[in-house]
mmCIF file of C-alpha atoms and ligand atoms in Angstrom:
data_model
loop_
_atom_site.group_PDB
_atom_site.id
_atom_site.type_symbol
_atom_site.label_atom_id
_atom_site.label_comp_id
_atom_site.label_asym_id
_atom_site.label_seq_id
_atom_site.Cartn_x
_atom_site.Cartn_y
_atom_site.Cartn_z
ATOM 1 C CA UNK A 770 -16.047 -128.902 -111.739
ATOM 2 C CA UNK A 771 -14.175 -126.100 -113.483
ATOM 3 C CA UNK A 772 -11.243 -125.041 -111.447
ATOM 4 C CA UNK A 773 -11.128 -121.282 -111.011
ATOM 5 C CA UNK A 774 -8.006 -119.773 -112.486
ATOM 6 C CA UNK A 775 -6.009 -118.233 -109.708
ATOM 7 C CA UNK A 776 -3.621 -115.382 -109.897
ATOM 8 C CA UNK A 777 -0.589 -116.085 -107.765
ATOM 9 C CA UNK A 778 -0.115 -112.430 -106.808
ATOM 10 C CA UNK A 779 -3.708 -112.022 -105.679
ATOM 11 C CA UNK A 780 -3.338 -114.942 -103.300
ATOM 12 C CA UNK A 781 -0.158 -113.585 -101.768
ATOM 13 C CA UNK A 782 -1.574 -110.070 -101.437
ATOM 14 C CA UNK A 783 -4.781 -111.306 -99.875
ATOM 15 C CA UNK A 784 -2.860 -113.439 -97.378
ATOM 16 C CA UNK A 785 -0.674 -110.509 -96.494
ATOM 17 C CA UNK A 786 -3.655 -108.185 -95.993
ATOM 18 C CA UNK A 787 -5.433 -110.778 -93.848
ATOM 19 C CA UNK A 788 -2.344 -111.191 -91.709
ATOM 20 C CA UNK A 789 -2.531 -107.514 -90.678
ATOM 21 C CA UNK A 790 -5.951 -108.187 -89.226
ATOM 22 C CA UNK A 791 -7.204 -104.707 -90.005
ATOM 23 C CA UNK A 792 -8.923 -103.106 -92.939
ATOM 24 C CA UNK A 793 -6.137 -101.442 -94.803
ATOM 25 C CA UNK A 794 -7.076 -99.550 -97.909
ATOM 26 C CA UNK A 795 -4.407 -99.753 -100.536
ATOM 27 C CA UNK A 796 -4.336 -96.979 -103.047
ATOM 28 C CA UNK A 797 -3.737 -98.162 -106.514
ATOM 29 C CA UNK A 798 -2.008 -94.930 -107.523
ATOM 30 C CA UNK A 799 1.759 -94.655 -108.127
ATOM 31 C CA UNK A 800 3.582 -92.331 -105.717
ATOM 32 C CA UNK A 801 4.596 -89.117 -107.404
ATOM 33 C CA UNK A 802 8.194 -88.572 -106.408
ATOM 34 C CA UNK A 803 8.861 -85.876 -108.988
ATOM 35 C CA UNK A 804 7.907 -82.429 -107.746
ATOM 36 C CA UNK A 805 6.042 -80.515 -110.398
ATOM 37 C CA UNK A 806 7.219 -76.985 -111.190
ATOM 38 C CA UNK A 807 5.105 -74.281 -109.582
ATOM 39 C CA UNK A 808 2.935 -72.470 -112.103
ATOM 40 C CA UNK A 809 3.027 -68.704 -112.413
ATOM 41 C CA UNK A 810 -0.507 -68.564 -110.926
ATOM 42 C CA UNK A 811 0.697 -70.576 -107.959
ATOM 43 C CA UNK A 812 3.726 -68.326 -107.405
ATOM 44 C CA UNK A 813 1.662 -65.158 -107.730
ATOM 45 C CA UNK A 814 -0.971 -66.420 -105.331
ATOM 46 C CA UNK A 815 1.718 -67.254 -102.741
ATOM 47 C CA UNK A 816 3.203 -63.774 -103.268
ATOM 48 C CA UNK A 817 -0.220 -62.202 -102.695
ATOM 49 C CA UNK A 818 -0.625 -64.200 -99.486
ATOM 50 C CA UNK A 819 2.802 -63.073 -98.284
ATOM 51 C CA UNK A 820 2.012 -59.447 -99.125
ATOM 52 C CA UNK A 821 -1.235 -59.768 -97.152
ATOM 53 C CA UNK A 822 0.656 -61.262 -94.223
ATOM 54 C CA UNK A 823 3.166 -58.391 -94.186
ATOM 55 C CA UNK A 824 0.351 -55.830 -94.520
ATOM 56 C CA UNK A 825 -1.301 -57.144 -91.379
ATOM 57 C CA UNK A 826 1.815 -56.727 -89.191
ATOM 58 C CA UNK A 827 1.154 -54.776 -85.955
ATOM 59 C CA UNK A 828 3.227 -52.614 -83.615
ATOM 60 C CA UNK A 829 5.753 -51.743 -86.269
ATOM 61 C CA UNK A 830 7.344 -48.275 -86.419
ATOM 62 C CA UNK A 831 8.213 -48.840 -90.044
ATOM 63 C CA UNK A 832 4.645 -49.619 -91.045
ATOM 64 C CA UNK A 833 3.366 -46.696 -88.983
ATOM 65 C CA UNK A 834 5.775 -44.407 -90.835
ATOM 66 C CA UNK A 835 5.360 -45.615 -94.421
ATOM 67 C CA UNK A 836 2.641 -44.445 -96.797
ATOM 68 C CA UNK A 837 2.208 -47.922 -98.244
ATOM 69 C CA UNK A 838 3.821 -51.325 -98.517
ATOM 70 C CA UNK A 839 6.706 -51.628 -100.980
ATOM 71 C CA UNK A 840 6.709 -55.279 -101.852
ATOM 72 C CA UNK A 841 8.556 -56.044 -105.066
ATOM 73 C CA UNK A 842 9.136 -55.321 -108.731
ATOM 74 C CA UNK A 843 10.152 -57.330 -111.778
ATOM 75 C CA UNK A 844 9.599 -60.840 -113.014
ATOM 76 C CA UNK A 845 8.445 -63.348 -110.389
ATOM 77 C CA UNK A 846 9.684 -66.215 -112.604
ATOM 78 C CA UNK A 847 13.184 -64.770 -112.870
ATOM 79 C CA UNK A 848 16.175 -66.934 -111.915
ATOM 80 C CA UNK A 849 17.814 -63.823 -110.413
ATOM 81 C CA UNK A 850 16.497 -62.187 -107.234
ATOM 82 C CA UNK A 851 17.917 -58.945 -105.810
ATOM 83 C CA UNK A 852 17.422 -57.839 -102.204
ATOM 84 C CA UNK A 853 18.056 -54.250 -101.052
ATOM 85 C CA UNK A 854 17.553 -52.622 -97.663
ATOM 86 C CA UNK A 855 14.246 -50.782 -97.552
ATOM 87 C CA UNK A 856 12.180 -48.145 -99.324
ATOM 88 C CA UNK A 857 13.218 -44.502 -99.437
ATOM 89 C CA UNK A 858 10.975 -41.517 -100.144
ATOM 90 C CA UNK A 859 10.422 -42.209 -103.851
ATOM 91 C CA UNK A 860 9.768 -45.906 -103.270
ATOM 92 C CA UNK A 861 7.306 -45.040 -100.500
ATOM 93 C CA UNK A 862 5.442 -42.698 -102.845
ATOM 94 C CA UNK A 863 5.300 -45.114 -105.776
ATOM 95 C CA UNK A 864 5.020 -48.420 -103.890
ATOM 96 C CA UNK A 865 7.918 -49.935 -105.860
ATOM 97 C CA UNK A 866 11.474 -50.766 -104.781
ATOM 98 C CA UNK A 867 14.522 -49.043 -106.242
ATOM 99 C CA UNK A 868 12.889 -46.216 -108.180
ATOM 100 C CA UNK A 869 14.908 -43.296 -106.721
ATOM 101 C CA UNK A 870 18.569 -42.391 -107.263
ATOM 102 C CA UNK A 871 19.864 -45.745 -106.005
ATOM 103 C CA UNK A 872 17.375 -47.427 -108.332
ATOM 104 C CA UNK A 873 18.713 -45.464 -111.303
ATOM 105 C CA UNK A 874 22.198 -46.678 -110.489
ATOM 106 C CA UNK A 875 20.932 -50.245 -110.031
ATOM 107 C CA UNK A 876 19.391 -50.097 -113.512
ATOM 108 C CA UNK A 877 22.763 -49.008 -114.953
ATOM 109 C CA UNK A 878 24.574 -51.764 -113.067
ATOM 110 C CA UNK A 879 22.196 -54.350 -114.517
ATOM 111 C CA UNK A 880 22.547 -52.919 -118.023
ATOM 112 C CA UNK A 881 26.340 -53.152 -117.677
ATOM 113 C CA UNK A 882 26.042 -56.937 -117.441
ATOM 114 C CA UNK A 883 23.380 -57.141 -120.087
ATOM 115 C CA UNK A 884 20.404 -57.632 -117.796
ATOM 116 C CA UNK A 885 17.133 -55.783 -118.070
ATOM 117 C CA UNK A 886 15.532 -54.575 -114.868
ATOM 118 C CA UNK A 887 12.255 -56.213 -115.908
ATOM 119 C CA UNK A 888 13.893 -59.605 -116.228
ATOM 120 C CA UNK A 889 15.075 -59.808 -112.603
ATOM 121 C CA UNK A 890 13.017 -59.848 -109.388
ATOM 122 C CA UNK A 891 13.638 -57.074 -106.842
ATOM 123 C CA UNK A 892 12.638 -56.714 -103.211
ATOM 124 C CA UNK A 893 13.932 -55.317 -99.897
ATOM 125 C CA UNK A 894 14.563 -56.549 -96.365
ATOM 126 C CA UNK A 895 11.909 -54.241 -94.898
ATOM 127 C CA UNK A 896 8.794 -53.365 -96.826
ATOM 128 C CA UNK A 897 7.969 -49.991 -95.275
ATOM 129 C CA UNK A 898 10.022 -46.809 -95.345
ATOM 130 C CA UNK A 899 11.944 -46.294 -92.079
ATOM 131 C CA UNK A 900 11.413 -42.880 -90.405
ATOM 132 C CA UNK A 901 13.877 -40.294 -91.780
ATOM 133 C CA UNK A 902 15.362 -43.020 -93.970
ATOM 134 C CA UNK A 903 17.236 -44.446 -91.004
ATOM 135 C CA UNK A 904 18.776 -47.897 -91.271
ATOM 136 C CA UNK A 905 16.340 -50.560 -89.994
ATOM 137 C CA UNK A 906 17.153 -51.628 -86.428
ATOM 138 C CA UNK A 907 18.364 -55.138 -85.686
ATOM 139 C CA UNK A 908 15.001 -56.164 -84.179
ATOM 140 C CA UNK A 909 13.242 -54.879 -87.294
ATOM 141 C CA UNK A 910 15.679 -56.670 -89.583
ATOM 142 C CA UNK A 911 15.094 -59.904 -87.667
ATOM 143 C CA UNK A 912 11.336 -59.501 -87.677
ATOM 144 C CA UNK A 913 11.197 -58.910 -91.439
ATOM 145 C CA UNK A 914 13.787 -61.574 -92.235
ATOM 146 C CA UNK A 915 11.072 -64.207 -91.662
ATOM 147 C CA UNK A 916 9.086 -62.647 -94.486
ATOM 148 C CA UNK A 917 12.175 -62.317 -96.638
ATOM 149 C CA UNK A 918 13.026 -65.990 -96.227
ATOM 150 C CA UNK A 919 9.527 -66.925 -97.268
ATOM 151 C CA UNK A 920 9.784 -64.514 -100.191
ATOM 152 C CA UNK A 921 12.995 -66.191 -101.358
ATOM 153 C CA UNK A 922 11.409 -69.650 -101.044
ATOM 154 C CA UNK A 923 8.484 -68.571 -103.202
ATOM 155 C CA UNK A 924 10.632 -67.014 -105.935
ATOM 156 C CA UNK A 925 13.119 -69.883 -105.665
ATOM 157 C CA UNK A 926 15.897 -68.057 -107.573
ATOM 158 C CA UNK A 927 18.988 -69.710 -109.029
ATOM 159 C CA UNK A 928 21.029 -66.668 -108.031
ATOM 160 C CA UNK A 929 20.364 -64.418 -105.046
ATOM 161 C CA UNK A 930 22.045 -61.020 -104.873
ATOM 162 C CA UNK A 931 22.163 -59.259 -101.509
ATOM 163 C CA UNK A 932 22.891 -55.558 -101.866
ATOM 164 C CA UNK A 933 24.324 -53.875 -98.795
ATOM 165 C CA UNK A 934 24.924 -54.786 -95.181
ATOM 166 C CA UNK A 935 21.249 -54.847 -94.145
ATOM 167 C CA UNK A 936 20.410 -57.530 -96.707
ATOM 168 C CA UNK A 937 23.544 -59.435 -95.693
ATOM 169 C CA UNK A 938 22.744 -59.182 -91.953
ATOM 170 C CA UNK A 939 19.146 -60.267 -92.383
ATOM 171 C CA UNK A 940 20.223 -63.616 -93.800
ATOM 172 C CA UNK A 941 23.775 -64.210 -92.539
ATOM 173 C CA UNK A 942 23.726 -62.452 -89.142
ATOM 174 C CA UNK A 943 25.216 -59.194 -87.934
ATOM 175 C CA UNK A 944 28.670 -60.346 -86.865
ATOM 176 C CA UNK A 945 30.235 -60.147 -90.298
ATOM 177 C CA UNK A 946 31.545 -57.279 -92.420
ATOM 178 C CA UNK A 947 30.384 -56.667 -95.957
ATOM 179 C CA UNK A 948 33.876 -55.558 -97.069
ATOM 180 C CA UNK A 949 35.107 -59.077 -96.215
ATOM 181 C CA UNK A 950 32.098 -61.069 -97.422
ATOM 182 C CA UNK A 951 31.300 -59.455 -100.768
ATOM 183 C CA UNK A 952 32.339 -60.819 -104.123
ATOM 184 C CA UNK A 953 32.370 -64.549 -103.384
ATOM 185 C CA UNK A 954 29.675 -67.155 -103.890
ATOM 186 C CA UNK A 955 28.011 -68.327 -100.707
ATOM 187 C CA UNK A 956 25.385 -70.905 -99.953
ATOM 188 C CA UNK A 957 22.268 -69.829 -98.105
ATOM 189 C CA UNK A 958 19.984 -72.597 -96.869
ATOM 190 C CA UNK A 959 16.267 -71.952 -96.465
ATOM 191 C CA UNK A 960 13.819 -74.834 -95.902
ATOM 192 C CA UNK A 961 16.436 -77.420 -96.880
ATOM 193 C CA UNK A 962 17.084 -75.654 -100.159
ATOM 194 C CA UNK A 963 20.450 -74.117 -100.989
ATOM 195 C CA UNK A 964 20.580 -70.761 -102.731
ATOM 196 C CA UNK A 965 23.680 -69.549 -104.515
ATOM 197 C CA UNK A 966 24.205 -66.099 -103.068
ATOM 198 C CA UNK A 967 26.411 -63.098 -103.807
ATOM 199 C CA UNK A 968 26.782 -60.241 -101.345
ATOM 200 C CA UNK A 969 27.730 -56.951 -102.955
ATOM 201 C CA UNK A 970 27.687 -53.221 -102.191
ATOM 202 C CA UNK A 971 24.419 -51.307 -102.173
ATOM 203 C CA UNK A 972 23.984 -48.766 -105.009
ATOM 204 C CA UNK A 973 23.245 -45.990 -102.462
ATOM 205 C CA UNK A 974 26.649 -46.674 -100.873
ATOM 206 C CA UNK A 975 28.284 -46.510 -104.294
ATOM 207 C CA UNK A 976 26.678 -43.113 -104.874
ATOM 208 C CA UNK A 977 28.474 -41.881 -101.736
ATOM 209 C CA UNK A 978 31.712 -43.832 -102.256
ATOM 210 C CA UNK A 979 32.453 -43.802 -105.969
ATOM 211 C CA UNK A 980 35.925 -45.299 -105.357
ATOM 212 C CA UNK A 981 34.219 -48.571 -104.318
ATOM 213 C CA UNK A 982 32.602 -49.010 -107.735
ATOM 214 C CA UNK A 983 35.560 -51.083 -108.927
ATOM 215 C CA UNK A 984 34.635 -53.794 -106.406
ATOM 216 C CA UNK A 985 31.028 -53.650 -107.405
ATOM 217 C CA UNK A 986 32.041 -54.067 -111.054
ATOM 218 C CA UNK A 987 34.104 -57.139 -110.188
ATOM 219 C CA UNK A 988 31.050 -58.635 -108.394
ATOM 220 C CA UNK A 989 28.765 -57.855 -111.312
ATOM 221 C CA UNK A 990 31.137 -59.618 -113.706
ATOM 222 C CA UNK A 991 31.127 -62.676 -111.402
ATOM 223 C CA UNK A 992 27.332 -62.657 -111.471
ATOM 224 C CA UNK A 993 27.264 -62.470 -115.279
ATOM 225 C CA UNK A 994 29.806 -65.306 -115.460
ATOM 226 C CA UNK A 995 27.612 -67.496 -113.238
ATOM 227 C CA UNK A 996 24.481 -66.719 -115.272
ATOM 228 C CA UNK A 997 26.333 -67.856 -118.404
ATOM 229 C CA UNK A 998 27.869 -70.901 -116.699
ATOM 230 C CA UNK A 999 24.455 -72.039 -115.453
ATOM 231 C CA UNK A 1000 22.929 -71.186 -118.838
ATOM 232 C CA UNK A 1001 20.141 -69.303 -117.135
ATOM 233 C CA UNK A 1002 17.409 -68.062 -119.435
ATOM 234 C CA UNK A 1003 17.087 -64.420 -118.573
HETATM 235 N N1 LIG B 1247 17.320 -48.608 -101.307
HETATM 236 C C1 LIG B 1247 16.903 -49.845 -101.070
HETATM 237 O O1 LIG B 1247 17.559 -50.611 -100.396
HETATM 238 N N2 LIG B 1247 15.774 -50.224 -101.575
HETATM 239 C C2 LIG B 1247 15.018 -49.456 -102.309
HETATM 240 O O2 LIG B 1247 13.979 -49.901 -102.722
HETATM 241 C C3 LIG B 1247 15.478 -48.153 -102.559
HETATM 242 C C4 LIG B 1247 16.627 -47.743 -102.049
#
């Protein structure tokens, strides 16, 4: 009689499986522990879903006031994401953030540190123009901050720039003062992920308070330094 060649591992595995006494199915596939990078299609489809979700919001004075949603502008694969407050008249008309006077200044600020507007990603805390351009109320900021957090997770930036107190409050709470918090790197945690964040003055504020531009310039230089340090492709 020819003795059947036995594989030692098979015997042990079979004994082990039998000892469980149930029909386990073992997958023969290795576990993928390395997260693959999201594709641009993936990111854009998540952005579309988020935009849809915001568009279907109910009982919102902002939505009732605005002509259309103002969602974002720029490059969704950018390592730099900028968050402003909310759309003004021009933004409401064109459906794009930062296209009025504050937007013109933002473009100049970016140029000053050698960044093109089209190479960053821009959005706002609220996505509809507030009546009479008033500041969004705390309840509105809180309601939209859920969307903003999701927006940040989708874009997954290496550097997050919060322009003005509304952007700061939506993510860090309302008990702090922008004059104290601006200009230093902070860590913002969303879904277990840490985002390097810089709070800085809003361009609309700088248009009213030109003497504050020196602080804004210091912050911009810090941002440029970090982009270079991290060797970000932008
Ligand atoms: N101010 C903002 O905060 N966002 C805009 O889009 C325009 C002006």
